[in-house]
Amino acid sequence: MIKLNRKHKNSLLVLFFTAMFILISLTPLVPGNEIETRLMVNSVGFDVKEDGTVEVSAETINGGKNEFIHGEGRVLSDALMNLNERYGRKIELGHCGLVVLGSDITTPQAVAVMINILSDGMINTGCSVVSADVSAREFMQSAVLLTKSTGGGVSEYVSYADAYESVTIPSILETMQSLSSKSGAAVVPIIGFREKPSEDGKSGSIGGSDSTEQSGSQNDSGSKVTEINPSVTVRVFGKESYELEESDARGLIWITSRTKGGLADADMDFDGKRFELSSVIEEKKQGIEAEFADGPIVTFSVEARLKFTQRYELLDKVEEGHPIDEVLDNVNAAYEARITDDIKRVAERSVKDDFLGIRTKLYRADPKRYNEWSGDLSEAEYRFDIKVRVV
């Protein structure tokens, strides 16, 4: 027997591992025939008709092109089975990034749908949840057309909005936790679509037709690609489901944790002139603290750093002899007043359905006092600690 030296042993080991990695690279991690039997879903929407029929609409990923599929049934499992039977493949929600709730869905219906897909392990708990401004079916039919503009699905926009705009988009697990908490209410942003004008300034029709069901992303029959309407309103799921107007929802920008960017507006009266201020939110810290004293006390705190975008409009005031510090102090005060007013407004709307989670915070602060309390949020004292620095 020939005794190998260390150099030859190392050379053989290198050859062995090289051959092994080549074989592994040639072996698919998932059998191709199994992938071909699945409907890979990018986003999924749910509607419930007046007779209780559940409708499932989805945006699928098919060879790099997004397409619309649809199914319905007496309950959710029937609807999913109907969808599988229509297309001859099994729906796969493991890669789904977005759940869309139709505009007419009620709170009990939304809870039933989300519990089913979570308890059966069909969907990732980190999947985002939004409400549509129309039915989920119409939303999905428009969503597949978005690919023409962006090359990606609507779930990619949601990821962008959650990171860069003044929009907090909760996960399905966060939404269910809010609905099952002492507060018993949740809030999700409302997202819609609009037709993108053609070069001649005219718009075509989109959505609302089964013609998009097979190849919405390839529709060349006159339908226009879509644009997303940025979310400025929200839907509350509490005792009832309803939409908050933009003016009522504006305070959520300041008291929800994941809203990091976006624009902030305010009005300022200074030296006999009215200014409309606009700034970019650069940094923000916020909190809601709740405690019991003689009664419940809720303190809203915001500390924000804003980058002013209209310096030139105030330069004449500096040139007139006003110190720059005086001008900036007035700008800071204007923003602090606006933020306080916005938070007061949304807090007042939250008395009906506690979508701010105040009852939950009071329970955690003092369970004994909470159980003795009437539970009426109109008895609560609201305090505001708002600090803004504009640069």
CSV table of C-alpha atoms in Angstrom, one decimal:
chain,number,residue,atom,x,y,z
A,1,MET,CA,0.0,0.0,0.0
A,2,ILE,CA,1.3,3.4,-1.0
A,3,LYS,CA,1.3,5.8,1.9
A,4,LEU,CA,0.0,9.2,1.0
A,5,ASN,CA,1.8,12.3,2.3
A,6,ARG,CA,-0.1,15.3,3.7
A,7,LYS,CA,0.0,17.2,0.4
A,8,HIS,CA,-1.7,14.3,-1.5
A,9,LYS,CA,-4.3,13.9,1.2
A,10,ASN,CA,-5.2,17.6,1.0
A,11,SER,CA,-5.4,17.4,-2.8
A,12,LEU,CA,-7.8,14.4,-2.6
A,13,LEU,CA,-10.0,16.1,0.0
A,14,VAL,CA,-10.3,19.2,-2.2
A,15,LEU,CA,-11.3,17.1,-5.2
A,16,PHE,CA,-13.8,15.2,-3.1
A,17,PHE,CA,-15.5,18.3,-1.8
A,18,THR,CA,-15.4,20.0,-5.2
A,19,ALA,CA,-17.2,17.0,-6.8
A,20,MET,CA,-19.7,17.0,-3.9
A,21,PHE,CA,-20.6,20.7,-4.3
A,22,ILE,CA,-21.0,20.3,-8.1
A,23,LEU,CA,-23.5,17.4,-7.5
A,24,ILE,CA,-25.4,19.4,-4.9
A,25,SER,CA,-25.7,22.4,-7.3
A,26,LEU,CA,-27.1,20.2,-9.9
A,27,THR,CA,-29.8,18.8,-7.6
A,28,PRO,CA,-32.9,21.0,-7.2
A,29,LEU,CA,-33.9,21.8,-3.6
A,30,VAL,CA,-37.5,21.4,-4.5
A,31,PRO,CA,-38.6,18.9,-7.2
A,32,GLY,CA,-39.7,20.8,-10.3
A,33,ASN,CA,-42.9,18.8,-10.7
A,34,GLU,CA,-44.0,19.9,-7.2
A,35,ILE,CA,-43.5,23.6,-8.1
A,36,GLU,CA,-45.4,23.1,-11.2
A,37,THR,CA,-48.4,21.9,-9.2
A,38,ARG,CA,-48.6,25.0,-7.0
A,39,LEU,CA,-50.1,28.5,-7.4
A,40,MET,CA,-47.4,30.7,-5.8
A,41,VAL,CA,-49.2,33.7,-4.3
A,42,ASN,CA,-47.7,37.2,-3.9
A,43,SER,CA,-50.8,38.8,-2.3
A,44,VAL,CA,-54.3,37.5,-1.4
A,45,GLY,CA,-57.6,39.2,-0.8
A,46,PHE,CA,-60.8,38.2,1.0
A,47,ASP,CA,-64.5,39.3,0.5
A,48,VAL,CA,-67.6,38.0,2.1
A,49,LYS,CA,-70.9,38.4,0.2
A,50,GLU,CA,-74.3,39.2,1.8
A,51,ASP,CA,-75.2,35.5,1.7
A,52,GLY,CA,-72.0,34.5,3.6
A,53,THR,CA,-70.1,33.3,0.5
A,54,VAL,CA,-66.4,33.7,1.0
A,55,GLU,CA,-64.4,35.0,-2.0
A,56,VAL,CA,-60.7,34.5,-2.3
A,57,SER,CA,-58.8,36.6,-4.9
A,58,ALA,CA,-55.0,36.5,-5.4
A,59,GLU,CA,-52.1,37.8,-7.3
A,60,THR,CA,-49.9,34.9,-8.4
A,61,ILE,CA,-46.3,34.8,-9.5
A,62,ASN,CA,-46.2,32.9,-12.8
A,63,GLY,CA,-43.0,32.8,-14.7
A,64,GLY,CA,-42.1,36.4,-13.7
A,65,LYS,CA,-45.6,37.7,-14.6
A,66,ASN,CA,-48.3,38.4,-12.1
A,67,GLU,CA,-51.8,37.1,-12.8
A,68,PHE,CA,-55.2,37.2,-11.2
A,69,ILE,CA,-57.0,34.1,-9.8
A,70,HIS,CA,-60.3,33.8,-8.0
A,71,GLY,CA,-62.3,31.2,-6.1
A,72,GLU,CA,-65.4,31.2,-3.8
A,73,GLY,CA,-67.2,28.9,-1.4
A,74,ARG,CA,-69.5,28.6,1.6
A,75,VAL,CA,-66.6,28.9,4.0
A,76,LEU,CA,-62.9,29.7,3.5
A,77,SER,CA,-61.8,26.1,3.0
A,78,ASP,CA,-64.4,25.6,0.3
A,79,ALA,CA,-63.3,28.8,-1.4
A,80,LEU,CA,-59.6,27.7,-1.4
A,81,MET,CA,-60.7,24.2,-2.7
A,82,ASN,CA,-62.8,25.9,-5.5
A,83,LEU,CA,-59.8,28.0,-6.4
A,84,ASN,CA,-57.6,24.9,-6.7
A,85,GLU,CA,-60.1,23.1,-8.8
A,86,ARG,CA,-60.5,26.1,-11.2
A,87,TYR,CA,-56.8,26.2,-12.0
A,88,GLY,CA,-55.7,22.6,-11.5
A,89,ARG,CA,-53.1,23.6,-8.9
A,90,LYS,CA,-52.9,24.0,-5.2
A,91,ILE,CA,-52.6,27.5,-3.8
A,92,GLU,CA,-49.4,28.2,-1.9
A,93,LEU,CA,-49.5,31.0,0.6
A,94,GLY,CA,-46.1,30.5,2.2
A,95,HIS,CA,-44.5,33.3,0.2
A,96,CYS,CA,-47.5,35.6,0.4
A,97,GLY,CA,-46.5,39.1,1.6
A,98,LEU,CA,-49.9,40.8,1.8
A,99,VAL,CA,-53.5,40.2,3.0
A,100,VAL,CA,-56.1,42.5,1.6
A,101,LEU,CA,-59.5,42.8,3.3
A,102,GLY,CA,-62.4,44.0,1.1
A,103,SER,CA,-64.0,47.4,1.9
A,104,ASP,CA,-67.3,45.8,3.0
A,105,ILE,CA,-65.9,43.0,5.2
A,106,THR,CA,-67.1,43.3,8.8
A,107,THR,CA,-65.0,42.8,12.0
A,108,PRO,CA,-66.3,39.3,12.8
A,109,GLN,CA,-65.8,38.2,9.2
A,110,ALA,CA,-62.2,39.6,9.1
A,111,VAL,CA,-61.4,37.9,12.4
A,112,ALA,CA,-62.8,34.6,11.1
A,113,VAL,CA,-60.7,34.8,7.9
A,114,MET,CA,-57.5,35.7,9.7
A,115,ILE,CA,-57.9,33.1,12.5
A,116,ASN,CA,-58.4,30.4,9.8
A,117,ILE,CA,-55.4,31.1,7.8
A,118,LEU,CA,-53.2,31.6,10.9
A,119,SER,CA,-54.4,28.5,12.8
A,120,ASP,CA,-54.0,26.3,9.7
A,121,GLY,CA,-50.4,27.6,9.3
A,122,MET,CA,-51.2,28.6,5.7
A,123,ILE,CA,-49.5,32.0,5.9
A,124,ASN,CA,-46.5,33.7,7.4
A,125,THR,CA,-47.4,35.5,10.7
A,126,GLY,CA,-45.4,38.5,9.5
A,127,CYS,CA,-47.6,39.0,6.4
A,128,SER,CA,-48.8,42.6,6.1
A,129,VAL,CA,-52.5,43.5,6.3
A,130,VAL,CA,-54.3,46.4,4.5
A,131,SER,CA,-57.9,47.3,3.6
A,132,ALA,CA,-59.0,48.0,0.1
A,133,ASP,CA,-61.0,51.0,-0.9
A,134,VAL,CA,-63.1,48.6,-3.1
A,135,SER,CA,-63.7,44.9,-2.9
A,136,ALA,CA,-60.6,42.7,-2.6
A,137,ARG,CA,-61.5,41.2,-6.0
A,138,GLU,CA,-61.4,44.5,-7.7
A,139,PHE,CA,-58.2,45.4,-5.9
A,140,MET,CA,-56.5,42.3,-7.1
A,141,GLN,CA,-57.6,42.8,-10.6
A,142,SER,CA,-56.0,46.2,-10.6
A,143,ALA,CA,-52.9,45.0,-8.7
A,144,VAL,CA,-51.8,42.6,-11.5
A,145,LEU,CA,-51.6,45.6,-13.8
A,146,LEU,CA,-49.2,47.4,-11.5
A,147,THR,CA,-46.5,45.1,-12.8
A,148,LYS,CA,-46.4,47.0,-16.0
A,149,SER,CA,-45.2,50.1,-14.2
A,150,THR,CA,-43.0,48.7,-11.5
A,151,GLY,CA,-42.0,45.2,-12.5
A,152,GLY,CA,-43.2,44.0,-9.1
A,153,GLY,CA,-46.4,43.3,-7.2
A,154,VAL,CA,-48.4,45.4,-4.7
A,155,SER,CA,-46.7,43.7,-1.8
A,156,GLU,CA,-43.4,45.5,-2.8
A,157,TYR,CA,-45.2,48.8,-2.5
A,158,VAL,CA,-46.4,47.9,1.0
A,159,SER,CA,-42.8,47.2,2.1
A,160,TYR,CA,-41.8,50.6,0.7
A,161,ALA,CA,-44.6,52.5,2.3
A,162,ASP,CA,-43.9,50.9,5.7
A,163,ALA,CA,-40.3,51.9,5.5
A,164,TYR,CA,-40.3,55.3,3.9
A,165,GLU,CA,-43.8,56.9,4.2
A,166,SER,CA,-45.9,58.0,7.1
A,167,VAL,CA,-47.8,54.7,7.1
A,168,THR,CA,-47.8,51.9,9.6
A,169,ILE,CA,-48.8,48.6,8.0
A,170,PRO,CA,-49.4,46.0,10.7
A,171,SER,CA,-48.7,42.3,10.3
A,172,ILE,CA,-51.5,39.7,10.4
A,173,LEU,CA,-50.3,38.6,13.9
A,174,GLU,CA,-50.2,42.2,15.2
A,175,THR,CA,-53.7,42.8,13.9
A,176,MET,CA,-55.0,39.6,15.6
A,177,GLN,CA,-53.3,40.5,18.8
A,178,SER,CA,-54.9,43.9,18.8
A,179,LEU,CA,-58.3,42.5,18.2
A,180,SER,CA,-58.0,39.9,21.0
A,181,SER,CA,-56.5,42.4,23.5
A,182,LYS,CA,-58.4,44.3,26.2
A,183,SER,CA,-58.9,47.1,23.7
A,184,GLY,CA,-60.5,44.7,21.1
A,185,ALA,CA,-59.9,46.9,18.1
A,186,ALA,CA,-57.3,47.3,15.3
A,187,VAL,CA,-56.6,49.8,12.6
A,188,VAL,CA,-55.2,49.1,9.1
A,189,PRO,CA,-54.4,51.5,6.3
A,190,ILE,CA,-56.6,51.8,3.2
A,191,ILE,CA,-54.9,51.4,-0.2
A,192,GLY,CA,-56.4,51.9,-3.6
A,193,PHE,CA,-55.5,52.2,-7.2
A,194,ARG,CA,-56.0,54.8,-9.9
A,195,GLU,CA,-55.6,54.6,-13.7
A,196,LYS,CA,-52.3,55.9,-15.0
A,197,PRO,CA,-53.0,58.4,-17.8
A,198,SER,CA,-51.7,57.6,-21.2
A,199,GLU,CA,-49.5,59.9,-23.2
A,200,ASP,CA,-52.5,61.6,-24.7
A,201,GLY,CA,-53.9,62.3,-21.2
A,202,LYS,CA,-56.7,59.8,-21.4
A,203,SER,CA,-57.3,56.9,-19.1
A,204,GLY,CA,-58.6,53.4,-19.9
A,205,SER,CA,-60.7,51.1,-17.7
A,206,ILE,CA,-59.2,48.7,-15.3
A,207,GLY,CA,-60.5,46.0,-13.0
A,208,GLY,CA,-64.1,44.9,-12.6
A,209,SER,CA,-64.0,42.4,-15.4
A,210,ASP,CA,-63.3,38.7,-15.5
A,211,SER,CA,-61.2,39.3,-18.6
A,212,THR,CA,-58.2,39.9,-16.3
A,213,GLU,CA,-58.6,36.6,-14.6
A,214,GLN,CA,-56.3,34.7,-16.9
A,215,SER,CA,-53.7,37.3,-17.9
A,216,GLY,CA,-54.2,40.6,-16.2
A,217,SER,CA,-50.6,41.6,-16.5
A,218,GLN,CA,-50.5,40.9,-20.2
A,219,ASN,CA,-53.7,42.8,-21.1
A,220,ASP,CA,-53.0,44.8,-24.3
A,221,SER,CA,-56.6,45.4,-25.2
A,222,GLY,CA,-56.7,49.1,-24.1
A,223,SER,CA,-56.6,48.7,-20.3
A,224,LYS,CA,-54.1,51.1,-18.7
A,225,VAL,CA,-51.5,50.2,-16.1
A,226,THR,CA,-52.3,51.4,-12.6
A,227,GLU,CA,-50.8,53.7,-10.0
A,228,ILE,CA,-51.2,53.4,-6.3
A,229,ASN,CA,-53.2,56.0,-4.3
A,230,PRO,CA,-50.9,56.7,-1.3
A,231,SER,CA,-52.7,55.8,1.9
A,232,VAL,CA,-54.1,58.8,3.8
A,233,THR,CA,-57.1,57.1,5.5
A,234,VAL,CA,-57.5,54.0,7.7
A,235,ARG,CA,-60.1,51.4,8.5
A,236,VAL,CA,-61.0,50.6,12.1
A,237,PHE,CA,-62.1,47.1,13.0
A,238,GLY,CA,-63.9,47.3,16.4
A,239,LYS,CA,-67.5,46.8,17.3
A,240,GLU,CA,-68.1,47.8,13.7
A,241,SER,CA,-65.7,48.3,10.7
A,242,TYR,CA,-65.6,51.9,9.4
A,243,GLU,CA,-63.2,54.3,7.7
A,244,LEU,CA,-61.6,57.3,9.5
A,245,GLU,CA,-61.4,60.5,7.5
A,246,GLU,CA,-58.0,61.8,6.7
A,247,SER,CA,-58.3,64.6,9.2
A,248,ASP,CA,-59.1,62.1,12.0
A,249,ALA,CA,-56.4,59.7,11.0
A,250,ARG,CA,-53.6,62.2,10.7
A,251,GLY,CA,-52.5,61.9,14.4
A,252,LEU,CA,-51.6,58.2,13.8
A,253,ILE,CA,-48.5,59.4,12.0
A,254,TRP,CA,-47.1,60.7,15.3
A,255,ILE,CA,-48.1,58.0,17.8
A,256,THR,CA,-47.5,54.7,15.9
A,257,SER,CA,-44.0,53.3,16.1
A,258,ARG,CA,-43.0,52.4,12.6
A,259,THR,CA,-43.9,55.6,10.8
A,260,LYS,CA,-40.4,57.1,10.3
A,261,GLY,CA,-40.5,59.3,7.2
A,262,GLY,CA,-42.9,61.4,5.2
A,263,LEU,CA,-43.9,65.0,5.1
A,264,ALA,CA,-45.3,67.1,8.0
A,265,ASP,CA,-47.4,70.2,7.4
A,266,ALA,CA,-48.5,73.1,9.7
A,267,ASP,CA,-49.8,76.6,9.5
A,268,MET,CA,-48.0,79.5,11.2
A,269,ASP,CA,-49.0,83.2,11.7
A,270,PHE,CA,-45.9,85.3,12.1
A,271,ASP,CA,-45.5,89.1,11.9
A,272,GLY,CA,-48.9,89.6,10.3
A,273,LYS,CA,-48.4,87.0,7.6
A,274,ARG,CA,-49.6,83.4,7.3
A,275,PHE,CA,-47.2,80.7,6.3
A,276,GLU,CA,-47.9,77.1,5.2
A,277,LEU,CA,-45.0,75.1,6.5
A,278,SER,CA,-43.8,71.8,5.0
A,279,SER,CA,-41.0,69.6,6.5
A,280,VAL,CA,-39.6,66.1,6.2
A,281,ILE,CA,-39.7,63.9,9.2
A,282,GLU,CA,-36.1,62.9,9.9
A,283,GLU,CA,-36.3,61.4,13.4
A,284,LYS,CA,-39.2,60.6,15.7
A,285,LYS,CA,-39.7,59.1,19.1
A,286,GLN,CA,-43.2,58.5,20.5
A,287,GLY,CA,-45.0,56.8,23.3
A,288,ILE,CA,-48.4,56.3,25.0
A,289,GLU,CA,-48.3,55.9,28.7
A,290,ALA,CA,-51.4,55.0,30.8
A,291,GLU,CA,-51.9,54.9,34.5
A,292,PHE,CA,-54.5,55.2,37.2
A,293,ALA,CA,-54.6,58.2,39.7
A,294,ASP,CA,-58.0,59.5,40.7
A,295,GLY,CA,-59.0,58.2,37.3
A,296,PRO,CA,-57.3,57.0,34.2
A,297,ILE,CA,-54.5,59.3,32.8
A,298,VAL,CA,-53.1,58.9,29.3
A,299,THR,CA,-50.0,60.7,28.3
A,300,PHE,CA,-49.0,61.1,24.6
A,301,SER,CA,-45.4,62.0,24.0
A,302,VAL,CA,-43.7,62.9,20.8
A,303,GLU,CA,-40.1,64.1,20.2
A,304,ALA,CA,-39.5,64.9,16.5
A,305,ARG,CA,-36.7,66.3,14.4
A,306,LEU,CA,-37.9,67.9,11.1
A,307,LYS,CA,-36.0,69.2,8.1
A,308,PHE,CA,-37.6,72.4,6.9
A,309,THR,CA,-38.0,72.5,3.1
A,310,GLN,CA,-39.1,76.2,2.6
A,311,ARG,CA,-36.3,78.2,4.1
A,312,TYR,CA,-36.4,80.8,1.3
A,313,GLU,CA,-40.0,81.8,2.4
A,314,LEU,CA,-38.8,82.9,5.8
A,315,LEU,CA,-35.6,84.6,4.7
A,316,ASP,CA,-37.3,88.0,4.2
A,317,LYS,CA,-38.4,87.9,7.9
A,318,VAL,CA,-34.7,87.4,8.9
A,319,GLU,CA,-33.7,90.2,6.6
A,320,GLU,CA,-36.3,92.5,8.2
A,321,GLY,CA,-34.5,92.1,11.4
A,322,HIS,CA,-36.1,89.1,13.2
A,323,PRO,CA,-33.5,86.9,14.8
A,324,ILE,CA,-33.3,83.4,13.2
A,325,ASP,CA,-33.8,81.8,16.6
A,326,GLU,CA,-37.1,83.8,16.9
A,327,VAL,CA,-38.3,82.5,13.5
A,328,LEU,CA,-37.4,78.9,14.3
A,329,ASP,CA,-39.0,79.1,17.7
A,330,ASN,CA,-42.3,80.1,16.0
A,331,VAL,CA,-41.9,77.3,13.5
A,332,ASN,CA,-41.3,74.8,16.3
A,333,ALA,CA,-44.4,76.1,18.2
A,334,ALA,CA,-46.6,75.8,15.1
A,335,TYR,CA,-45.6,72.2,14.6
A,336,GLU,CA,-46.1,71.4,18.2
A,337,ALA,CA,-49.6,72.9,18.2
A,338,ARG,CA,-50.5,71.0,15.0
A,339,ILE,CA,-49.3,67.7,16.3
A,340,THR,CA,-51.1,68.2,19.6
A,341,ASP,CA,-54.4,68.9,17.7
A,342,ASP,CA,-54.0,65.9,15.4
A,343,ILE,CA,-53.3,63.5,18.4
A,344,LYS,CA,-56.3,65.0,20.3
A,345,ARG,CA,-58.5,64.4,17.3
A,346,VAL,CA,-57.5,60.7,16.8
A,347,ALA,CA,-57.7,60.1,20.6
A,348,GLU,CA,-61.3,61.4,20.6
A,349,ARG,CA,-62.2,59.0,17.8
A,350,SER,CA,-60.6,56.2,19.7
A,351,VAL,CA,-63.0,56.5,22.6
A,352,LYS,CA,-65.7,54.6,20.7
A,353,ASP,CA,-63.4,51.7,19.5
A,354,ASP,CA,-60.1,51.7,21.4
A,355,PHE,CA,-57.8,51.2,18.3
A,356,LEU,CA,-55.0,53.1,20.1
A,357,GLY,CA,-54.8,50.2,22.6
A,358,ILE,CA,-55.3,52.5,25.7
A,359,ARG,CA,-57.4,49.9,27.7
A,360,THR,CA,-54.6,47.3,27.2
A,361,LYS,CA,-52.0,49.7,28.5
A,362,LEU,CA,-54.2,50.6,31.5
A,363,TYR,CA,-54.7,46.9,32.3
A,364,ARG,CA,-51.0,46.2,32.1
A,365,ALA,CA,-50.3,49.2,34.4
A,366,ASP,CA,-52.7,48.1,37.2
A,367,PRO,CA,-54.9,45.0,36.6
A,368,LYS,CA,-56.7,45.5,39.9
A,369,ARG,CA,-57.7,49.1,39.3
A,370,TYR,CA,-58.6,48.2,35.7
A,371,ASN,CA,-61.1,45.6,36.9
A,372,GLU,CA,-62.7,48.2,39.3
A,373,TRP,CA,-62.9,50.8,36.5
A,374,SER,CA,-66.0,51.3,34.4
A,375,GLY,CA,-64.0,50.9,31.2
A,376,ASP,CA,-65.4,54.3,29.8
A,377,LEU,CA,-62.5,56.0,28.0
A,378,SER,CA,-64.4,59.3,28.1
A,379,GLU,CA,-63.5,59.5,31.8
A,380,ALA,CA,-59.7,59.5,30.9
A,381,GLU,CA,-57.6,62.6,31.3
A,382,TYR,CA,-55.4,63.1,28.2
A,383,ARG,CA,-52.0,64.8,28.5
A,384,PHE,CA,-49.6,65.8,25.8
A,385,ASP,CA,-45.8,66.1,25.9
A,386,ILE,CA,-44.8,67.3,22.3
A,387,LYS,CA,-41.4,68.6,21.4
A,388,VAL,CA,-40.3,69.5,17.9
A,389,ARG,CA,-37.0,70.8,16.6
A,390,VAL,CA,-37.0,72.1,13.0
A,391,VAL,CA,-33.6,72.4,11.3
